[in-house]
Amino acid sequence: MTSKGQTAEPTARADERLIKVGLLTRAMRRPELGAVAGLVLVAIFFFAFANHEMFTLSGAMTILAPASQLGILAVAAALLMIGGEFDLSIGSMVAFTGLVFGASVTNFAMPLWLAILATMLVAGVMGSINGQIVIRSRLPSFIVTLAFLFILRGLTLVGLKAVTGGSTQLRGVGDAVPDGVLRNLFSGLAFEGVFSWLASQNLIEKFDNGLPKVAGVPVSVVWFVAFAALATWVLLRSRVGNWIFAVGGDPNAARNSGVPVDRVKTGLFVVTACAAALVAIITVLDAGSADARRGFQKEFEAIIAAVIGGCLLTGGYGSAIGAFFGAIIFGMVSIGLSYTSFDSDWFQVFLGTMLLVAVLFNNYIRRKVTGER
Amino acid sequence: MTDAASPVTTPVIDVRNIAKHYGSVIALSGISLTLNRGEVHCLLGDNGAGKSTLIKLLSGVVRPTTGDFLVDGEPKSFSSPRDALDAGIATVYQDLAMIPLMSVTRNFFMGREPLKGFPPFRYIDLEHCNAVTREEMAKIGIDVRDPNQAVGTLSGGERQCVAIARAVYFGAKVLILDEPTSALGVHQTSMVLKYVHQVRQKGLGVIFITHNVRHAYAVGDRFTVLNRGKTLGTQTKAGIAMDELQNLMAGGKELQQLADELGGTV
Ligand SMILES: Nc1ncnc2c1ncn2[C@@H]1O[C@H](COP(=O)(O)OP(=O)(O)O)[C@@H](O)[C@H]1O
Ligand SMILES: [Mg+2]
């Protein structure tokens, strides 16, 4: 073990040995390494091929707005995947909770706070139903939530037609919700003051009339960053985070060590459903309508972003910050192609390749981390 | 035994005529045994004898069909592994003890993470956890250079030792080991056995389940042989020789015959 150059150090402080663990080893141990590397590669690609408009502040916002909505779902999907489960119903959940929210403010004329509460409550109940069925039946969550993918999409169509009298779109949400602090939390732009100040200081681009070209950050981006930060903190620092890794890594070992496995899993399903509800509220307020097609295929995009972010399909390993970068990569590729001369149909090819590379890479890293041969 | 007031003679675990049925399968039909502090009680028996079922009862994984057991003289009934842990009974399962993808520290403190800060932002005191893990591992002669390394990088014997060290650190008074040596090589086995001996000297009671009579005889004080859900009796080390124990466990004659045929001991 000890090399010639260094003598055995019986008096070495324990902490000194820690430092010897190389930076590279430590970086390799982080699940999000692949996503960071992927983001750099994708950025280099677009820097070479795309119109440089893409790398301006407004270009960044164009990418971040859709990336953030996907990202909120992806971070939740990552937490759930680390906990060893999937939720294929999140896309449909976005449509369904969008209907609940839209109908609450228009048909039932609820005040905004009550409508939000009701929407979250419905999402929470649906999430725990998902979780309880998975736990009690011991069926793979893949199949249980696949059923809910169809059930919720169907219910959304049926419900929308019922409340609108035959349409698959429920309009008039924007008019039904008065302006106010609460509405501004879920729609429009944030930090507008900061941006106009930056413009006044000539720090960012502005129009001739002195208004900044980018007036603020979409609120969904703020939610996305906050949620990813919170999820990262929970995973890496909190007790619940340790339990999430444990139930995904080996539910039996976790249970035998005193971890409340069923409660953790149910909680994760609830969080995932509530993340979908948050995206639903944001998109419904943004578009002013609830639509049966909202969130279509978002479950796959969220899982792909989580996998690109370093989550293992087998659970017990992954990161929220990785899913954060995964979603940004996703947004960058999907929007970025329109800044290039490439046909945007290349998007799916690009995506599939990224996914494959990510899975291979994750698998390799996993073997490295566990010393598996 | 009858003098319940005297703590010295109260066994730390006293199983009384306990039975477990799985539907029509009788896994255990009326087992009694005791475990004292500072004692290694070996549980031997062929596959399907009911060893695992017995320890699942004691560790709160399943509930007995009839009968009960006392911990420190008090009747207990556990409805989850957590209850058993809280009562000071820690079980180390052969391969279900550790989560390979998680770090040594996170495994060590799993389910009992020490927290710092104020709710709702209470966080795991990782610095303390890392220090304790390294220290506890060093005590048993395992040099964990980096407590953040995944448990999967440790050897099988080291993993068993981490699991045992964890139980001891969290104040277990009873340690149940389910075939801790069955998948290990010679060197790794002796590491685990040495550690079991060390644990006994600390005054813990150990229930040691094994197939291997030599491993049992190396550390055991008393031996109980299970066969088809019943005990074939309990013997002290002074009361039984190793080959007698071997015969008892293997259902006697079969193996003796085989040994004669092969011209040696099996
Ligand atoms: N969950 C279960 N359901 C039905 N039968 C079981 C179950 N667990 C154990 N058994 C049966 O109980 C008997 C004892 O098993 P076990 O305690 O695992 O034996 P050992 O650990 O000594 O090999 C076996 O016949 C086994 O098939
Ligand atoms: Mg067994």
XYZ file of C-alpha atoms and ligand atoms in Angstrom, chain B residues 22 25 27 46-53, ligand 1:
38
model
C -46.854 -19.646 7.441
C -46.187 -24.504 6.794
C -41.655 -23.018 10.331
C -29.785 -27.543 8.378
C -31.444 -25.485 5.672
C -35.102 -24.962 6.429
C -34.652 -25.775 10.114
C -36.207 -22.463 11.117
C -33.147 -20.466 12.143
C -33.976 -17.432 10.039
C -37.591 -17.542 11.133
N -42.421 -16.351 4.227
C -42.548 -17.695 4.261
N -43.645 -18.271 3.761
C -43.799 -19.620 3.791
N -42.903 -20.461 4.318
C -41.782 -19.945 4.835
C -41.538 -18.524 4.837
N -40.352 -18.307 5.428
C -39.867 -19.507 5.774
N -40.721 -20.497 5.423
C -40.524 -21.937 5.658
O -40.216 -22.125 7.003
C -39.198 -23.104 7.159
C -38.014 -22.540 7.937
O -37.325 -21.585 7.116
P -36.087 -20.751 7.619
O -36.415 -20.180 8.953
O -35.747 -19.794 6.566
O -34.958 -21.850 7.751
P -33.372 -21.704 7.908
O -33.038 -20.270 8.067
O -33.041 -22.516 9.099
O -32.762 -22.291 6.682
C -38.830 -23.574 5.766
O -39.527 -24.777 5.514
C -39.332 -22.475 4.879
O -39.729 -22.980 3.630
